Amino acid sequence: SSGINAEYGGTTTTMILLVLLVASAFSADEATWPCPAGSFCPNEDTVKECYPHYYCPANSTNPMPCPAGSYCPDPAEKYICPQGTYCTRGSTSPRNCTSRGT
C-alpha cells in the first residue's frame, strides 16, 4: 500500500491515503457515447442543440449554464473572463469593469 510519511514530535507515522473512486473516469454529465460539442445527448439515440447562455462540451448529457467568471459566445465554447472584465452566470461576452471616479 502507498502512504505519506508525516513527522509528529520526532516520531514518524505513516498515514494511509484511501481514495475511493465512486464514479468512473466520466463525470455525471458526460456521456459514454459520442456527442458533439454544442449539443447534449440525454441518451445514445438523442442529440439536442444546446441552449443560448449554456455550455455543452463534447459528450454532454445535460446543458449547463455558462458559469460565473466565464463567458460562452457559443454553446460549444467557454472562455475565462479577461482581467478588467466580469462575467455573470450565463454570459455570452465579458463586460468591462467601470470605476466610479470623482
Tab-separated table of N, CA, C and O in Angstrom:
chain	number	residue	atom	x	y	z
A	1	SER	N	0.840	-1.184	0.000
A	1	SER	CA	0.000	0.000	0.000
A	1	SER	C	0.876	1.236	0.000
A	1	SER	O	2.013	1.201	0.425
A	2	SER	N	0.326	2.322	-0.463
A	2	SER	CA	1.107	3.556	-0.516
A	2	SER	C	0.680	4.451	0.619
A	2	SER	O	-0.428	4.369	1.125
A	3	GLY	N	1.569	5.307	1.041
A	3	GLY	CA	1.234	6.199	2.128
A	3	GLY	C	2.083	7.443	2.076
A	3	GLY	O	2.948	7.593	1.230
A	4	ILE	N	1.841	8.342	3.002
A	4	ILE	CA	2.612	9.577	3.121
A	4	ILE	C	3.191	9.576	4.526
A	4	ILE	O	2.488	9.289	5.498
A	5	ASN	N	4.480	9.849	4.644
A	5	ASN	CA	5.104	9.920	5.954
A	5	ASN	C	4.965	11.330	6.503
A	5	ASN	O	5.233	12.291	5.812
A	6	ALA	N	4.576	11.417	7.745
A	6	ALA	CA	4.445	12.718	8.397
A	6	ALA	C	5.126	12.639	9.743
A	6	ALA	O	5.039	11.625	10.426
A	7	GLU	N	5.821	13.685	10.155
A	7	GLU	CA	6.511	13.690	11.432
A	7	GLU	C	5.690	14.451	12.463
A	7	GLU	O	5.229	15.538	12.218
A	8	TYR	N	5.504	13.812	13.613
A	8	TYR	CA	4.781	14.417	14.729
A	8	TYR	C	5.681	14.331	15.945
A	8	TYR	O	5.819	13.268	16.545
A	9	GLY	N	6.342	15.417	16.338
A	9	GLY	CA	7.172	15.458	17.540
A	9	GLY	C	8.293	14.426	17.521
A	9	GLY	O	8.570	13.804	18.529
A	10	GLY	N	8.911	14.182	16.392
A	10	GLY	CA	10.043	13.282	16.309
A	10	GLY	C	9.683	11.858	15.923
A	10	GLY	O	10.556	11.068	15.652
A	11	THR	N	8.434	11.481	15.971
A	11	THR	CA	8.056	10.136	15.549
A	11	THR	C	7.436	10.209	14.169
A	11	THR	O	6.785	11.174	13.808
A	12	THR	N	7.680	9.163	13.425
A	12	THR	CA	7.154	9.130	12.068
A	12	THR	C	5.926	8.236	12.045
A	12	THR	O	5.938	7.132	12.533
A	13	THR	N	4.881	8.756	11.511
A	13	THR	CA	3.641	8.000	11.378
A	13	THR	C	3.313	7.899	9.905
A	13	THR	O	3.394	8.867	9.176
A	14	THR	N	2.965	6.724	9.474
A	14	THR	CA	2.559	6.557	8.082
A	14	THR	C	1.052	6.702	8.017
A	14	THR	O	0.321	6.001	8.687
A	15	MET	N	0.631	7.653	7.234
A	15	MET	CA	-0.805	7.852	7.043
A	15	MET	C	-1.180	7.243	5.704
A	15	MET	O	-0.627	7.595	4.679
A	16	ILE	N	-2.055	6.320	5.729
A	16	ILE	CA	-2.513	5.673	4.507
A	16	ILE	C	-3.611	6.529	3.890
A	16	ILE	O	-4.560	6.918	4.545
A	17	LEU	N	-3.447	6.823	2.621
A	17	LEU	CA	-4.456	7.597	1.911
A	17	LEU	C	-5.376	6.632	1.195
A	17	LEU	O	-4.948	5.835	0.377
A	18	LEU	N	-6.621	6.708	1.497
A	18	LEU	CA	-7.616	5.862	0.856
A	18	LEU	C	-8.414	6.721	-0.109
A	18	LEU	O	-9.037	7.694	0.286
A	19	VAL	N	-8.345	6.364	-1.372
A	19	VAL	CA	-9.071	7.115	-2.389
A	19	VAL	C	-10.127	6.202	-2.970
A	19	VAL	O	-9.822	5.174	-3.533
A	20	LEU	N	-11.376	6.566	-2.777
A	20	LEU	CA	-12.476	5.784	-3.332
A	20	LEU	C	-12.905	6.386	-4.647
A	20	LEU	O	-13.228	7.561	-4.718
A	21	LEU	N	-12.888	5.582	-5.670
A	21	LEU	CA	-13.352	6.045	-6.966
A	21	LEU	C	-14.812	5.647	-7.095
A	21	LEU	O	-15.135	4.551	-7.529
A	22	VAL	N	-15.672	6.545	-6.675
A	22	VAL	CA	-17.104	6.281	-6.693
A	22	VAL	C	-17.633	6.363	-8.113
A	22	VAL	O	-18.472	5.581	-8.520
A	23	ALA	N	-17.107	7.312	-8.860
A	23	ALA	CA	-17.546	7.484	-10.239
A	23	ALA	C	-16.467	6.957	-11.164
A	23	ALA	O	-15.319	6.802	-10.781
A	24	SER	N	-16.834	6.699	-12.369
A	24	SER	CA	-15.858	6.288	-13.374
A	24	SER	C	-15.059	7.508	-13.801
A	24	SER	O	-15.201	8.586	-13.231
A	25	ALA	N	-14.253	7.378	-14.812
A	25	ALA	CA	-13.454	8.494	-15.304
A	25	ALA	C	-14.327	9.595	-15.895
A	25	ALA	O	-13.877	10.692	-16.140
A	26	PHE	N	-15.587	9.306	-16.125
A	26	PHE	CA	-16.509	10.293	-16.684
A	26	PHE	C	-17.254	10.984	-15.565
A	26	PHE	O	-17.608	10.381	-14.569
A	27	SER	N	-17.539	12.265	-15.741
A	27	SER	CA	-18.353	12.977	-14.764
A	27	SER	C	-19.805	12.558	-14.951
A	27	SER	O	-20.157	11.899	-15.914
A	28	ALA	N	-20.640	12.971	-14.018
A	28	ALA	CA	-22.055	12.587	-14.076
A	28	ALA	C	-22.744	13.147	-15.311
A	28	ALA	O	-23.730	12.597	-15.768
A	29	ASP	N	-22.228	14.246	-15.870
A	29	ASP	CA	-22.854	14.867	-17.025
A	29	ASP	C	-22.134	14.549	-18.333
A	29	ASP	O	-22.334	15.213	-19.325
A	30	GLU	N	-21.275	13.542	-18.329
A	30	GLU	CA	-20.528	13.189	-19.530
A	30	GLU	C	-20.993	11.834	-20.046
A	30	GLU	O	-21.004	10.848	-19.322
A	31	ALA	N	-21.377	11.815	-21.301
A	31	ALA	CA	-21.886	10.582	-21.905
A	31	ALA	C	-20.746	9.613	-22.198
A	31	ALA	O	-19.612	10.012	-22.396
A	32	THR	N	-21.074	8.347	-22.218
A	32	THR	CA	-20.095	7.331	-22.596
A	32	THR	C	-20.200	7.030	-24.083
A	32	THR	O	-19.508	6.171	-24.592
A	33	TRP	N	-21.057	7.755	-24.781
A	33	TRP	CA	-21.200	7.644	-26.230
A	33	TRP	C	-20.846	8.994	-26.838
A	33	TRP	O	-20.897	10.011	-26.167
A	34	PRO	N	-20.483	9.040	-28.118
A	34	PRO	CA	-20.094	10.312	-28.731
A	34	PRO	C	-21.264	11.296	-28.828
A	34	PRO	O	-22.381	10.911	-29.156
A	35	CYS	N	-20.984	12.537	-28.507
A	35	CYS	CA	-21.962	13.613	-28.626
A	35	CYS	C	-21.172	14.866	-28.983
A	35	CYS	O	-20.208	15.200	-28.307
A	36	PRO	N	-21.544	15.572	-30.057
A	36	PRO	CA	-20.746	16.722	-30.497
A	36	PRO	C	-20.818	17.915	-29.544
A	36	PRO	O	-21.829	18.136	-28.879
A	37	ALA	N	-19.750	18.684	-29.491
A	37	ALA	CA	-19.728	19.924	-28.719
A	37	ALA	C	-20.807	20.853	-29.262
A	37	ALA	O	-21.068	20.880	-30.464
A	38	GLY	N	-21.461	21.588	-28.374
A	38	GLY	CA	-22.554	22.476	-28.772
A	38	GLY	C	-23.899	21.776	-28.756
A	38	GLY	O	-24.924	22.373	-29.056
A	39	SER	N	-23.888	20.513	-28.386
A	39	SER	CA	-25.113	19.710	-28.281
A	39	SER	C	-25.068	18.938	-26.975
A	39	SER	O	-24.028	18.850	-26.329
A	40	PHE	N	-26.200	18.389	-26.581
A	40	PHE	CA	-26.212	17.468	-25.455
A	40	PHE	C	-27.023	16.246	-25.853
A	40	PHE	O	-27.905	16.310	-26.703
A	41	CYS	N	-26.660	15.123	-25.285
A	41	CYS	CA	-27.252	13.838	-25.655
A	41	CYS	C	-27.720	13.129	-24.393
A	41	CYS	O	-26.931	12.456	-23.731
A	42	PRO	N	-29.008	13.291	-24.042
A	42	PRO	CA	-29.504	12.652	-22.826
A	42	PRO	C	-29.456	11.127	-22.895
A	42	PRO	O	-29.422	10.458	-21.877
A	43	ASN	N	-29.426	10.591	-24.113
A	43	ASN	CA	-29.249	9.151	-24.287
A	43	ASN	C	-28.532	8.914	-25.610
A	43	ASN	O	-28.283	9.841	-26.378
A	44	GLU	N	-28.205	7.692	-25.872
A	44	GLU	CA	-27.392	7.333	-27.041
A	44	GLU	C	-28.042	7.685	-28.373
A	44	GLU	O	-27.366	7.945	-29.353
A	45	ASP	N	-29.365	7.738	-28.403
A	45	ASP	CA	-30.097	7.959	-29.659
A	45	ASP	C	-30.601	9.380	-29.842
A	45	ASP	O	-31.276	9.669	-30.821
A	46	THR	N	-30.323	10.281	-28.902
A	46	THR	CA	-30.875	11.634	-28.957
A	46	THR	C	-29.777	12.683	-28.918
A	46	THR	O	-28.943	12.673	-28.018
A	47	VAL	N	-29.788	13.580	-29.890
A	47	VAL	CA	-28.863	14.722	-29.920
A	47	VAL	C	-29.720	15.982	-29.942
A	47	VAL	O	-30.545	16.158	-30.834
A	48	LYS	N	-29.535	16.849	-28.948
A	48	LYS	CA	-30.291	18.098	-28.868
A	48	LYS	C	-29.319	19.273	-28.925
A	48	LYS	O	-28.233	19.218	-28.366
A	49	GLU	N	-29.743	20.339	-29.599
A	49	GLU	CA	-28.936	21.542	-29.674
A	49	GLU	C	-28.886	22.219	-28.312
A	49	GLU	O	-29.908	22.353	-27.629
A	50	CYS	N	-27.705	22.659	-27.913
A	50	CYS	CA	-27.535	23.336	-26.631
A	50	CYS	C	-28.203	24.710	-26.685
A	50	CYS	O	-28.306	25.325	-27.750
A	51	TYR	N	-28.643	25.198	-25.538
A	51	TYR	CA	-29.365	26.467	-25.448
A	51	TYR	C	-28.400	27.655	-25.377
A	51	TYR	O	-27.289	27.524	-24.874
A	52	PRO	N	-28.833	28.836	-25.842
A	52	PRO	CA	-28.019	30.046	-25.659
A	52	PRO	C	-27.782	30.287	-24.159
A	52	PRO	O	-28.635	29.955	-23.334
A	53	HIS	N	-26.652	30.826	-23.808
A	53	HIS	CA	-26.237	31.121	-22.430
A	53	HIS	C	-25.847	29.861	-21.658
A	53	HIS	O	-25.602	29.916	-20.464
A	54	TYR	N	-25.799	28.723	-22.351
A	54	TYR	CA	-25.400	27.454	-21.744
A	54	TYR	C	-24.129	26.965	-22.402
A	54	TYR	O	-23.734	27.439	-23.458
A	55	TYR	N	-23.481	25.999	-21.769
A	55	TYR	CA	-22.249	25.412	-22.278
A	55	TYR	C	-22.444	23.905	-22.384
A	55	TYR	O	-22.885	23.258	-21.435
A	56	CYS	N	-22.147	23.367	-23.554
A	56	CYS	CA	-22.243	21.927	-23.799
A	56	CYS	C	-20.961	21.448	-24.474
A	56	CYS	O	-20.850	21.474	-25.703
A	57	PRO	N	-19.958	21.025	-23.680
A	57	PRO	CA	-18.758	20.471	-24.294
A	57	PRO	C	-19.089	19.115	-24.923
A	57	PRO	O	-20.179	18.573	-24.709
A	58	ALA	N	-18.172	18.575	-25.682
A	58	ALA	CA	-18.388	17.263	-26.297
A	58	ALA	C	-18.771	16.240	-25.224
A	58	ALA	O	-18.277	16.287	-24.100
A	59	ASN	N	-19.681	15.372	-25.570
A	59	ASN	CA	-20.149	14.265	-24.728
A	59	ASN	C	-20.995	14.685	-23.528
A	59	ASN	O	-21.088	13.962	-22.548
A	60	SER	N	-21.660	15.844	-23.622
A	60	SER	CA	-22.553	16.295	-22.549
A	60	SER	C	-23.872	15.527	-22.588
A	60	SER	O	-24.423	15.304	-23.657
A	61	THR	N	-24.364	15.172	-21.418
A	61	THR	CA	-25.700	14.580	-21.343
A	61	THR	C	-26.738	15.626	-20.948
A	61	THR	O	-27.922	15.425	-21.161
A	62	ASN	N	-26.280	16.752	-20.363
A	62	ASN	CA	-27.171	17.839	-19.950
A	62	ASN	C	-26.506	19.168	-20.256
A	62	ASN	O	-25.294	19.302	-20.104
A	63	PRO	N	-27.288	20.177	-20.640
A	63	PRO	CA	-26.702	21.506	-20.798
A	63	PRO	C	-26.414	22.098	-19.422
A	63	PRO	O	-27.109	21.787	-18.457
A	64	MET	N	-25.371	22.890	-19.302
A	64	MET	CA	-25.090	23.561	-18.040
A	64	MET	C	-24.933	25.041	-18.298
A	64	MET	O	-24.339	25.430	-19.309
A	65	PRO	N	-25.506	25.879	-17.420
A	65	PRO	CA	-25.362	27.316	-17.619
A	65	PRO	C	-23.887	27.692	-17.678
A	65	PRO	O	-23.077	27.112	-16.959
A	66	CYS	N	-23.560	28.623	-18.538
A	66	CYS	CA	-22.185	29.101	-18.584
A	66	CYS	C	-21.862	29.638	-17.183
A	66	CYS	O	-22.605	30.465	-16.652
A	67	PRO	N	-20.799	29.153	-16.543
A	67	PRO	CA	-20.550	29.527	-15.148
A	67	PRO	C	-20.079	30.968	-14.979
A	67	PRO	O	-19.468	31.543	-15.887
A	68	ALA	N	-20.362	31.527	-13.828
A	68	ALA	CA	-19.869	32.865	-13.485
A	68	ALA	C	-18.349	32.840	-13.566
A	68	ALA	O	-17.716	31.849	-13.211
A	69	GLY	N	-17.763	33.927	-14.069
A	69	GLY	CA	-16.320	34.002	-14.231
A	69	GLY	C	-15.865	33.542	-15.611
A	69	GLY	O	-14.699	33.628	-15.946
A	70	SER	N	-16.814	33.044	-16.396
A	70	SER	CA	-16.546	32.602	-17.761
A	70	SER	C	-17.613	33.184	-18.676
A	70	SER	O	-18.650	33.641	-18.211
A	71	TYR	N	-17.343	33.143	-19.979
A	71	TYR	CA	-18.362	33.528	-20.948
A	71	TYR	C	-18.381	32.484	-22.054
A	71	TYR	O	-17.370	31.845	-22.348
A	72	CYS	N	-19.539	32.296	-22.643
A	72	CYS	CA	-19.758	31.279	-23.665
A	72	CYS	C	-20.389	31.942	-24.892
A	72	CYS	O	-21.615	32.032	-24.992
A	73	PRO	N	-19.556	32.431	-25.831
A	73	PRO	CA	-20.109	33.089	-27.011
A	73	PRO	C	-20.902	32.127	-27.889
A	73	PRO	O	-21.756	32.532	-28.662
A	74	ASP	N	-20.612	30.866	-27.743
A	74	ASP	CA	-21.265	29.783	-28.473
A	74	ASP	C	-21.387	28.639	-27.472
A	74	ASP	O	-20.497	28.470	-26.634
A	75	PRO	N	-22.455	27.855	-27.504
A	75	PRO	CA	-22.594	26.777	-26.516
A	75	PRO	C	-21.473	25.731	-26.538
A	75	PRO	O	-21.329	24.966	-25.605
A	76	ALA	N	-20.662	25.715	-27.583
A	76	ALA	CA	-19.549	24.768	-27.651
A	76	ALA	C	-18.254	25.358	-27.102
A	76	ALA	O	-17.255	24.668	-26.995
A	77	GLU	N	-18.261	26.663	-26.743
A	77	GLU	CA	-17.043	27.349	-26.309
A	77	GLU	C	-17.225	27.994	-24.946
A	77	GLU	O	-18.257	28.598	-24.673
A	78	LYS	N	-16.190	27.882	-24.111
A	78	LYS	CA	-16.190	28.533	-22.798
A	78	LYS	C	-14.819	29.155	-22.592
A	78	LYS	O	-13.799	28.505	-22.789
A	79	TYR	N	-14.805	30.450	-22.223
A	79	TYR	CA	-13.561	31.173	-22.001
A	79	TYR	C	-13.591	31.829	-20.623
A	79	TYR	O	-14.639	32.279	-20.167
A	80	ILE	N	-12.434	31.936	-20.005
A	80	ILE	CA	-12.322	32.642	-18.726
A	80	ILE	C	-12.402	34.135	-19.008
A	80	ILE	O	-11.827	34.626	-19.975
A	81	CYS	N	-13.116	34.856	-18.169
A	81	CYS	CA	-13.241	36.304	-18.317
A	81	CYS	C	-11.866	36.954	-18.225
A	81	CYS	O	-11.109	36.648	-17.309
A	82	PRO	N	-11.546	37.831	-19.157
A	82	PRO	CA	-10.241	38.509	-19.101
A	82	PRO	C	-10.173	39.488	-17.918
A	82	PRO	O	-11.195	39.947	-17.421
A	83	GLN	N	-8.952	39.798	-17.522
A	83	GLN	CA	-8.740	40.778	-16.456
A	83	GLN	C	-9.374	42.099	-16.852
A	83	GLN	O	-9.325	42.496	-18.012
A	84	GLY	N	-10.005	42.763	-15.909
A	84	GLY	CA	-10.649	44.051	-16.168
A	84	GLY	C	-12.084	43.913	-16.657
A	84	GLY	O	-12.724	44.890	-17.006
A	85	THR	N	-12.578	42.670	-16.696
A	85	THR	CA	-13.959	42.418	-17.096
A	85	THR	C	-14.617	41.520	-16.055
A	85	THR	O	-13.954	40.987	-15.167
A	86	TYR	N	-15.917	41.370	-16.165
A	86	TYR	CA	-16.618	40.425	-15.309
A	86	TYR	C	-17.642	39.670	-16.142
A	86	TYR	O	-18.080	40.128	-17.193
A	87	CYS	N	-17.972	38.485	-15.672
A	87	CYS	CA	-18.926	37.628	-16.365
A	87	CYS	C	-19.837	36.976	-15.337
A	87	CYS	O	-19.366	36.255	-14.458
A	88	THR	N	-21.110	37.249	-15.436
A	88	THR	CA	-22.074	36.608	-14.558
A	88	THR	C	-22.468	35.263	-15.164
A	88	THR	O	-22.162	34.969	-16.323
A	89	ARG	N	-23.143	34.452	-14.402
A	89	ARG	CA	-23.611	33.160	-14.885
A	89	ARG	C	-24.458	33.374	-16.148
A	89	ARG	O	-25.305	34.251	-16.196
A	90	GLY	N	-24.186	32.587	-17.187
A	90	GLY	CA	-24.932	32.682	-18.429
A	90	GLY	C	-24.424	33.735	-19.396
A	90	GLY	O	-25.054	34.012	-20.411
A	91	SER	N	-23.249	34.323	-19.123
A	91	SER	CA	-22.704	35.370	-20.003
A	91	SER	C	-22.295	34.808	-21.359
A	91	SER	O	-21.746	33.720	-21.456
A	92	THR	N	-22.571	35.590	-22.400
A	92	THR	CA	-22.115	35.231	-23.739
A	92	THR	C	-20.949	36.110	-24.170
A	92	THR	O	-20.316	35.842	-25.189
A	93	SER	N	-20.658	37.167	-23.395
A	93	SER	CA	-19.497	38.008	-23.640
A	93	SER	C	-19.097	38.670	-22.322
A	93	SER	O	-19.943	38.860	-21.447
A	94	PRO	N	-17.817	39.037	-22.172
A	94	PRO	CA	-17.385	39.709	-20.949
A	94	PRO	C	-17.866	41.166	-20.941
A	94	PRO	O	-18.075	41.758	-21.998
A	95	ARG	N	-18.079	41.697	-19.767
A	95	ARG	CA	-18.471	43.103	-19.606
A	95	ARG	C	-17.311	43.851	-18.950
A	95	ARG	O	-16.686	43.340	-18.027
A	96	ASN	N	-17.055	45.048	-19.441
A	96	ASN	CA	-15.975	45.861	-18.875
A	96	ASN	C	-16.335	46.343	-17.491
A	96	ASN	O	-17.463	46.722	-17.216
A	97	CYS	N	-15.325	46.309	-16.619
A	97	CYS	CA	-15.497	46.879	-15.289
A	97	CYS	C	-15.328	48.383	-15.419
A	97	CYS	O	-14.457	48.853	-16.149
A	98	THR	N	-16.176	49.129	-14.771
A	98	THR	CA	-16.059	50.591	-14.809
A	98	THR	C	-15.763	51.077	-13.403
A	98	THR	O	-16.344	50.589	-12.440
A	99	SER	N	-14.847	52.014	-13.315
A	99	SER	CA	-14.543	52.572	-12.000
A	99	SER	C	-15.308	53.875	-11.857
A	99	SER	O	-15.480	54.620	-12.823
A	100	ARG	N	-15.770	54.121	-10.686
A	100	ARG	CA	-16.512	55.353	-10.421
A	100	ARG	C	-15.575	56.358	-9.756
A	100	ARG	O	-15.273	56.231	-8.585
A	101	GLY	N	-15.073	57.278	-10.533
A	101	GLY	CA	-14.155	58.282	-10.009
A	101	GLY	C	-14.883	59.568	-9.654
A	101	GLY	O	-16.028	59.757	-10.006
A	102	THR	N	-14.195	60.369	-8.932
A	102	THR	CA	-14.806	61.665	-8.572
A	102	THR	C	-14.164	62.763	-9.351
A	102	THR	O	-13.111	62.656	-9.899
